[in-house]
């Protein structure tokens, strides 16, 4: 409804819808894993994409062992605690054949940590020749307590997205995706943004049962910022190609 569509809109019946979640409870995941009779590959049918969390990504752990055995596209979440060589090893464990589209690396650090730690990870993966999709999760590294509520400041969320794009521009790598937690409702769960939600206003419409979400206005504000960065990146790429063509001519 926030996007001008209801549940009876035609597009809701013709759009592919994909589901993703963290593969945390291995008993649940294994019970929904099936062998594809046409290919002989095993798929976890609980979701299209499954990811391994920051706390369960040990290279000798059960979660990585399970995930490397299924043919689903996979994700792995990393924080500032992950060093470059460890990430290269994790990627090789989950995608030893280096298949494009097999693995997403989901980065959650907070803006300040991302600025200092992320570039080295980008360089290590690039130098190892590994193909991954880089995804920014600006939500989980910016969670804090304000006025008795679990919240996330919009300005810190945007700052981490900005740092993510900046790092890719400097290293010549590709920003591949953004992971957000949001709702089309006018909730007061994340502070700041254009609505300038204060800590004192969090209790007005704090409806989440788990993590705080961006509301409709904050989500659109961030979406416009991301669109602007993508548009600028596209323009810079065209300028670069134009300069290269001039040199070649």
PDB file of N, CA, C and O in Angstrom, residues 63-115:
ATOM      1  N   UNK A  63      27.347 -25.358  10.852  1.00  0.00           N
ATOM      2  CA  UNK A  63      26.542 -24.532   9.950  1.00  0.00           C
ATOM      3  C   UNK A  63      27.188 -24.408   8.574  1.00  0.00           C
ATOM      4  O   UNK A  63      26.522 -24.567   7.542  1.00  0.00           O
ATOM      5  N   UNK A  64      28.492 -24.158   8.529  1.00  0.00           N
ATOM      6  CA  UNK A  64      29.172 -24.105   7.243  1.00  0.00           C
ATOM      7  C   UNK A  64      29.192 -25.470   6.574  1.00  0.00           C
ATOM      8  O   UNK A  64      29.067 -25.577   5.348  1.00  0.00           O
ATOM      9  N   UNK A  65      29.342 -26.513   7.361  1.00  0.00           N
ATOM     10  CA  UNK A  65      29.350 -27.867   6.807  1.00  0.00           C
ATOM     11  C   UNK A  65      28.019 -28.182   6.142  1.00  0.00           C
ATOM     12  O   UNK A  65      27.974 -28.778   5.059  1.00  0.00           O
ATOM     13  N   UNK A  66      26.917 -27.770   6.769  1.00  0.00           N
ATOM     14  CA  UNK A  66      25.604 -28.006   6.169  1.00  0.00           C
ATOM     15  C   UNK A  66      25.437 -27.180   4.898  1.00  0.00           C
ATOM     16  O   UNK A  66      25.020 -27.695   3.856  1.00  0.00           O
ATOM     17  N   UNK A  67      25.763 -25.892   4.969  1.00  0.00           N
ATOM     18  CA  UNK A  67      25.499 -25.001   3.842  1.00  0.00           C
ATOM     19  C   UNK A  67      26.332 -25.340   2.615  1.00  0.00           C
ATOM     20  O   UNK A  67      25.863 -25.203   1.485  1.00  0.00           O
ATOM     21  N   UNK A  68      27.549 -25.792   2.801  1.00  0.00           N
ATOM     22  CA  UNK A  68      28.355 -26.104   1.627  1.00  0.00           C
ATOM     23  C   UNK A  68      27.864 -27.350   0.895  1.00  0.00           C
ATOM     24  O   UNK A  68      28.242 -27.602  -0.237  1.00  0.00           O
ATOM     25  N   UNK A  69      26.948 -28.083   1.549  1.00  0.00           N
ATOM     26  CA  UNK A  69      26.426 -29.293   0.920  1.00  0.00           C
ATOM     27  C   UNK A  69      25.140 -29.090   0.147  1.00  0.00           C
ATOM     28  O   UNK A  69      24.659 -30.023  -0.511  1.00  0.00           O
ATOM     29  N   UNK A  70      24.544 -27.866   0.197  1.00  0.00           N
ATOM     30  CA  UNK A  70      23.317 -27.610  -0.555  1.00  0.00           C
ATOM     31  C   UNK A  70      23.634 -26.684  -1.732  1.00  0.00           C
ATOM     32  O   UNK A  70      24.602 -25.924  -1.703  1.00  0.00           O
ATOM     33  N   UNK A  71      22.791 -26.765  -2.766  1.00  0.00           N
ATOM     34  CA  UNK A  71      23.049 -26.019  -4.002  1.00  0.00           C
ATOM     35  C   UNK A  71      22.345 -24.670  -4.042  1.00  0.00           C
ATOM     36  O   UNK A  71      22.406 -23.972  -5.062  1.00  0.00           O
ATOM     37  N   UNK A  72      21.674 -24.282  -2.968  1.00  0.00           N
ATOM     38  CA  UNK A  72      21.029 -22.960  -2.908  1.00  0.00           C
ATOM     39  C   UNK A  72      22.078 -21.856  -3.063  1.00  0.00           C
ATOM     40  O   UNK A  72      23.239 -22.042  -2.695  1.00  0.00           O
ATOM     41  N   UNK A  73      21.674 -20.677  -3.551  1.00  0.00           N
ATOM     42  CA  UNK A  73      22.549 -19.518  -3.386  1.00  0.00           C
ATOM     43  C   UNK A  73      22.687 -19.219  -1.898  1.00  0.00           C
ATOM     44  O   UNK A  73      21.743 -19.405  -1.130  1.00  0.00           O
ATOM     45  N   UNK A  74      23.876 -18.786  -1.493  1.00  0.00           N
ATOM     46  CA  UNK A  74      24.181 -18.637  -0.078  1.00  0.00           C
ATOM     47  C   UNK A  74      24.664 -17.226   0.234  1.00  0.00           C
ATOM     48  O   UNK A  74      25.128 -16.499  -0.639  1.00  0.00           O
ATOM     49  N   UNK A  75      24.569 -16.874   1.516  1.00  0.00           N
ATOM     50  CA  UNK A  75      25.136 -15.634   2.006  1.00  0.00           C
ATOM     51  C   UNK A  75      25.924 -15.910   3.268  1.00  0.00           C
ATOM     52  O   UNK A  75      25.693 -16.903   3.962  1.00  0.00           O
ATOM     53  N   UNK A  76      26.867 -15.025   3.548  1.00  0.00           N
ATOM     54  CA  UNK A  76      27.608 -15.121   4.799  1.00  0.00           C
ATOM     55  C   UNK A  76      27.750 -13.714   5.368  1.00  0.00           C
ATOM     56  O   UNK A  76      28.158 -12.794   4.665  1.00  0.00           O
ATOM     57  N   UNK A  77      27.352 -13.552   6.627  1.00  0.00           N
ATOM     58  CA  UNK A  77      27.428 -12.233   7.268  1.00  0.00           C
ATOM     59  C   UNK A  77      28.767 -12.088   7.976  1.00  0.00           C
ATOM     60  O   UNK A  77      29.213 -12.993   8.680  1.00  0.00           O
ATOM     61  N   UNK A  78      29.377 -10.912   7.800  1.00  0.00           N
ATOM     62  CA  UNK A  78      30.652 -10.646   8.461  1.00  0.00           C
ATOM     63  C   UNK A  78      30.610  -9.275   9.127  1.00  0.00           C
ATOM     64  O   UNK A  78      29.934  -8.365   8.660  1.00  0.00           O
ATOM     65  N   UNK A  79      31.338  -9.155  10.216  1.00  0.00           N
ATOM     66  CA  UNK A  79      31.460  -7.871  10.921  1.00  0.00           C
ATOM     67  C   UNK A  79      32.913  -7.430  10.866  1.00  0.00           C
ATOM     68  O   UNK A  79      33.743  -8.014  10.158  1.00  0.00           O
ATOM     69  N   UNK A  80      33.239  -6.416  11.642  1.00  0.00           N
ATOM     70  CA  UNK A  80      34.616  -5.929  11.713  1.00  0.00           C
ATOM     71  C   UNK A  80      35.563  -6.941  12.331  1.00  0.00           C
ATOM     72  O   UNK A  80      36.790  -6.776  12.270  1.00  0.00           O
ATOM     73  N   UNK A  81      35.018  -8.009  12.918  1.00  0.00           N
ATOM     74  CA  UNK A  81      35.853  -9.035  13.540  1.00  0.00           C
ATOM     75  C   UNK A  81      36.511  -9.957  12.517  1.00  0.00           C
ATOM     76  O   UNK A  81      37.443 -10.690  12.850  1.00  0.00           O
ATOM     77  N   UNK A  82      36.027  -9.942  11.277  1.00  0.00           N
ATOM     78  CA  UNK A  82      36.526 -10.852  10.254  1.00  0.00           C
ATOM     79  C   UNK A  82      37.778 -10.267   9.603  1.00  0.00           C
ATOM     80  O   UNK A  82      37.765  -9.151   9.097  1.00  0.00           O
ATOM     81  N   UNK A  83      38.882 -11.041   9.603  1.00  0.00           N
ATOM     82  CA  UNK A  83      40.090 -10.543   8.945  1.00  0.00           C
ATOM     83  C   UNK A  83      40.130 -11.035   7.500  1.00  0.00           C
ATOM     84  O   UNK A  83      39.422 -11.986   7.134  1.00  0.00           O
ATOM     85  N   UNK A  84      40.919 -10.405   6.636  1.00  0.00           N
ATOM     86  CA  UNK A  84      40.904 -10.716   5.205  1.00  0.00           C
ATOM     87  C   UNK A  84      41.156 -12.184   4.870  1.00  0.00           C
ATOM     88  O   UNK A  84      40.459 -12.764   4.034  1.00  0.00           O
ATOM     89  N   UNK A  85      42.159 -12.797   5.491  1.00  0.00           N
ATOM     90  CA  UNK A  85      42.469 -14.187   5.156  1.00  0.00           C
ATOM     91  C   UNK A  85      41.350 -15.123   5.599  1.00  0.00           C
ATOM     92  O   UNK A  85      41.046 -16.109   4.919  1.00  0.00           O
ATOM     93  N   UNK A  86      40.741 -14.818   6.726  1.00  0.00           N
ATOM     94  CA  UNK A  86      39.611 -15.626   7.188  1.00  0.00           C
ATOM     95  C   UNK A  86      38.466 -15.567   6.193  1.00  0.00           C
ATOM     96  O   UNK A  86      37.836 -16.587   5.888  1.00  0.00           O
ATOM     97  N   UNK A  87      38.188 -14.387   5.641  1.00  0.00           N
ATOM     98  CA  UNK A  87      37.107 -14.251   4.664  1.00  0.00           C
ATOM     99  C   UNK A  87      37.416 -15.040   3.406  1.00  0.00           C
ATOM    100  O   UNK A  87      36.532 -15.717   2.857  1.00  0.00           O
ATOM    101  N   UNK A  88      38.652 -14.981   2.926  1.00  0.00           N
ATOM    102  CA  UNK A  88      39.034 -15.754   1.741  1.00  0.00           C
ATOM    103  C   UNK A  88      38.808 -17.247   1.981  1.00  0.00           C
ATOM    104  O   UNK A  88      38.307 -17.967   1.110  1.00  0.00           O
ATOM    105  N   UNK A  89      39.142 -17.721   3.178  1.00  0.00           N
ATOM    106  CA  UNK A  89      38.940 -19.133   3.522  1.00  0.00           C
ATOM    107  C   UNK A  89      37.460 -19.482   3.577  1.00  0.00           C
ATOM    108  O   UNK A  89      37.041 -20.546   3.078  1.00  0.00           O
ATOM    109  N   UNK A  90      36.645 -18.611   4.154  1.00  0.00           N
ATOM    110  CA  UNK A  90      35.208 -18.846   4.233  1.00  0.00           C
ATOM    111  C   UNK A  90      34.586 -18.930   2.838  1.00  0.00           C
ATOM    112  O   UNK A  90      33.767 -19.814   2.554  1.00  0.00           O
ATOM    113  N   UNK A  91      34.993 -18.019   1.962  1.00  0.00           N
ATOM    114  CA  UNK A  91      34.456 -18.010   0.607  1.00  0.00           C
ATOM    115  C   UNK A  91      34.847 -19.296  -0.124  1.00  0.00           C
ATOM    116  O   UNK A  91      34.026 -19.914  -0.819  1.00  0.00           O
ATOM    117  N   UNK A  92      36.081 -19.707   0.040  1.00  0.00           N
ATOM    118  CA  UNK A  92      36.537 -20.928  -0.620  1.00  0.00           C
ATOM    119  C   UNK A  92      35.809 -22.151  -0.099  1.00  0.00           C
ATOM    120  O   UNK A  92      35.550 -23.107  -0.846  1.00  0.00           O
ATOM    121  N   UNK A  93      35.433 -22.132   1.183  1.00  0.00           N
ATOM    122  CA  UNK A  93      34.698 -23.254   1.771  1.00  0.00           C
ATOM    123  C   UNK A  93      33.298 -23.370   1.181  1.00  0.00           C
ATOM    124  O   UNK A  93      32.835 -24.459   0.845  1.00  0.00           O
ATOM    125  N   UNK A  94      32.618 -22.232   1.035  1.00  0.00           N
ATOM    126  CA  UNK A  94      31.239 -22.248   0.565  1.00  0.00           C
ATOM    127  C   UNK A  94      31.120 -22.237  -0.960  1.00  0.00           C
ATOM    128  O   UNK A  94      30.084 -22.633  -1.500  1.00  0.00           O
ATOM    129  N   UNK A  95      32.148 -21.774  -1.643  1.00  0.00           N
ATOM    130  CA  UNK A  95      32.073 -21.687  -3.102  1.00  0.00           C
ATOM    131  C   UNK A  95      33.414 -22.088  -3.718  1.00  0.00           C
ATOM    132  O   UNK A  95      34.077 -21.284  -4.378  1.00  0.00           O
ATOM    133  N   UNK A  96      33.822 -23.346  -3.525  1.00  0.00           N
ATOM    134  CA  UNK A  96      35.139 -23.767  -4.017  1.00  0.00           C
ATOM    135  C   UNK A  96      35.267 -23.708  -5.534  1.00  0.00           C
ATOM    136  O   UNK A  96      36.373 -23.556  -6.052  1.00  0.00           O
ATOM    137  N   UNK A  97      34.142 -23.814  -6.258  1.00  0.00           N
ATOM    138  CA  UNK A  97      34.183 -23.747  -7.720  1.00  0.00           C
ATOM    139  C   UNK A  97      34.119 -22.321  -8.240  1.00  0.00           C
ATOM    140  O   UNK A  97      34.167 -22.102  -9.455  1.00  0.00           O
ATOM    141  N   UNK A  98      33.988 -21.342  -7.318  1.00  0.00           N
ATOM    142  CA  UNK A  98      33.967 -19.921  -7.671  1.00  0.00           C
ATOM    143  C   UNK A  98      32.866 -19.608  -8.681  1.00  0.00           C
ATOM    144  O   UNK A  98      33.078 -18.866  -9.657  1.00  0.00           O
ATOM    145  N   UNK A  99      31.678 -20.152  -8.438  1.00  0.00           N
ATOM    146  CA  UNK A  99      30.544 -19.947  -9.344  1.00  0.00           C
ATOM    147  C   UNK A  99      29.944 -18.557  -9.137  1.00  0.00           C
ATOM    148  O   UNK A  99      29.578 -18.197  -8.017  1.00  0.00           O
ATOM    149  N   UNK A 100      29.804 -17.753 -10.174  1.00  0.00           N
ATOM    150  CA  UNK A 100      29.149 -16.450 -10.037  1.00  0.00           C
ATOM    151  C   UNK A 100      27.694 -16.621  -9.583  1.00  0.00           C
ATOM    152  O   UNK A 100      26.977 -17.492 -10.075  1.00  0.00           O
ATOM    153  N   UNK A 101      27.270 -15.824  -8.625  1.00  0.00           N
ATOM    154  CA  UNK A 101      25.907 -15.899  -8.121  1.00  0.00           C
ATOM    155  C   UNK A 101      25.707 -16.886  -6.991  1.00  0.00           C
ATOM    156  O   UNK A 101      24.631 -16.931  -6.394  1.00  0.00           O
ATOM    157  N   UNK A 102      26.709 -17.666  -6.679  1.00  0.00           N
ATOM    158  CA  UNK A 102      26.589 -18.663  -5.610  1.00  0.00           C
ATOM    159  C   UNK A 102      26.620 -18.021  -4.223  1.00  0.00           C
ATOM    160  O   UNK A 102      25.903 -18.431  -3.324  1.00  0.00           O
ATOM    161  N   UNK A 103      27.452 -16.978  -4.039  1.00  0.00           N
ATOM    162  CA  UNK A 103      27.703 -16.499  -2.685  1.00  0.00           C
ATOM    163  C   UNK A 103      27.622 -14.971  -2.593  1.00  0.00           C
ATOM    164  O   UNK A 103      28.199 -14.246  -3.390  1.00  0.00           O
ATOM    165  N   UNK A 104      26.888 -14.512  -1.580  1.00  0.00           N
ATOM    166  CA  UNK A 104      26.836 -13.094  -1.228  1.00  0.00           C
ATOM    167  C   UNK A 104      27.556 -12.895   0.099  1.00  0.00           C
ATOM    168  O   UNK A 104      27.346 -13.662   1.042  1.00  0.00           O
ATOM    169  N   UNK A 105      28.401 -11.882   0.173  1.00  0.00           N
ATOM    170  CA  UNK A 105      29.044 -11.504   1.429  1.00  0.00           C
ATOM    171  C   UNK A 105      28.301 -10.289   1.964  1.00  0.00           C
ATOM    172  O   UNK A 105      28.296  -9.223   1.349  1.00  0.00           O
ATOM    173  N   UNK A 106      27.644 -10.463   3.115  1.00  0.00           N
ATOM    174  CA  UNK A 106      26.785  -9.431   3.698  1.00  0.00           C
ATOM    175  C   UNK A 106      27.545  -8.751   4.828  1.00  0.00           C
ATOM    176  O   UNK A 106      27.868  -9.375   5.836  1.00  0.00           O
ATOM    177  N   UNK A 107      27.848  -7.478   4.632  1.00  0.00           N
ATOM    178  CA  UNK A 107      28.731  -6.740   5.537  1.00  0.00           C
ATOM    179  C   UNK A 107      27.914  -5.928   6.530  1.00  0.00           C
ATOM    180  O   UNK A 107      27.059  -5.137   6.144  1.00  0.00           O
ATOM    181  N   UNK A 108      28.186  -6.129   7.824  1.00  0.00           N
ATOM    182  CA  UNK A 108      27.493  -5.388   8.888  1.00  0.00           C
ATOM    183  C   UNK A 108      28.524  -4.962   9.934  1.00  0.00           C
ATOM    184  O   UNK A 108      28.972  -5.778  10.730  1.00  0.00           O
ATOM    185  N   UNK A 109      28.899  -3.694   9.893  1.00  0.00           N
ATOM    186  CA  UNK A 109      30.001  -3.241  10.746  1.00  0.00           C
ATOM    187  C   UNK A 109      29.707  -1.963  11.520  1.00  0.00           C
ATOM    188  O   UNK A 109      30.342  -1.706  12.542  1.00  0.00           O
ATOM    189  N   UNK A 110      28.794  -1.123  11.029  1.00  0.00           N
ATOM    190  CA  UNK A 110      28.695   0.238  11.517  1.00  0.00           C
ATOM    191  C   UNK A 110      29.592   1.112  10.655  1.00  0.00           C
ATOM    192  O   UNK A 110      30.619   0.656  10.143  1.00  0.00           O
ATOM    193  N   UNK A 111      29.215   2.374  10.475  1.00  0.00           N
ATOM    194  CA  UNK A 111      29.890   3.226   9.497  1.00  0.00           C
ATOM    195  C   UNK A 111      31.382   3.408   9.788  1.00  0.00           C
ATOM    196  O   UNK A 111      32.219   3.276   8.895  1.00  0.00           O
ATOM    197  N   UNK A 112      31.735   3.705  11.036  1.00  0.00           N
ATOM    198  CA  UNK A 112      33.134   3.993  11.347  1.00  0.00           C
ATOM    199  C   UNK A 112      34.012   2.763  11.161  1.00  0.00           C
ATOM    200  O   UNK A 112      35.123   2.852  10.608  1.00  0.00           O
ATOM    201  N   UNK A 113      33.544   1.610  11.608  1.00  0.00           N
ATOM    202  CA  UNK A 113      34.315   0.379  11.453  1.00  0.00           C
ATOM    203  C   UNK A 113      34.415  -0.011   9.979  1.00  0.00           C
ATOM    204  O   UNK A 113      35.452  -0.499   9.517  1.00  0.00           O
ATOM    205  N   UNK A 114      33.333   0.192   9.221  1.00  0.00           N
ATOM    206  CA  UNK A 114      33.351  -0.169   7.807  1.00  0.00           C
ATOM    207  C   UNK A 114      34.393   0.644   7.056  1.00  0.00           C
ATOM    208  O   UNK A 114      35.101   0.123   6.190  1.00  0.00           O
ATOM    209  N   UNK A 115      34.504   1.932   7.372  1.00  0.00           N
ATOM    210  CA  UNK A 115      35.476   2.782   6.693  1.00  0.00           C
ATOM    211  C   UNK A 115      36.901   2.271   6.870  1.00  0.00           C
ATOM    212  O   UNK A 115      37.711   2.339   5.938  1.00  0.00           O
TER     213      UNK A 115
END
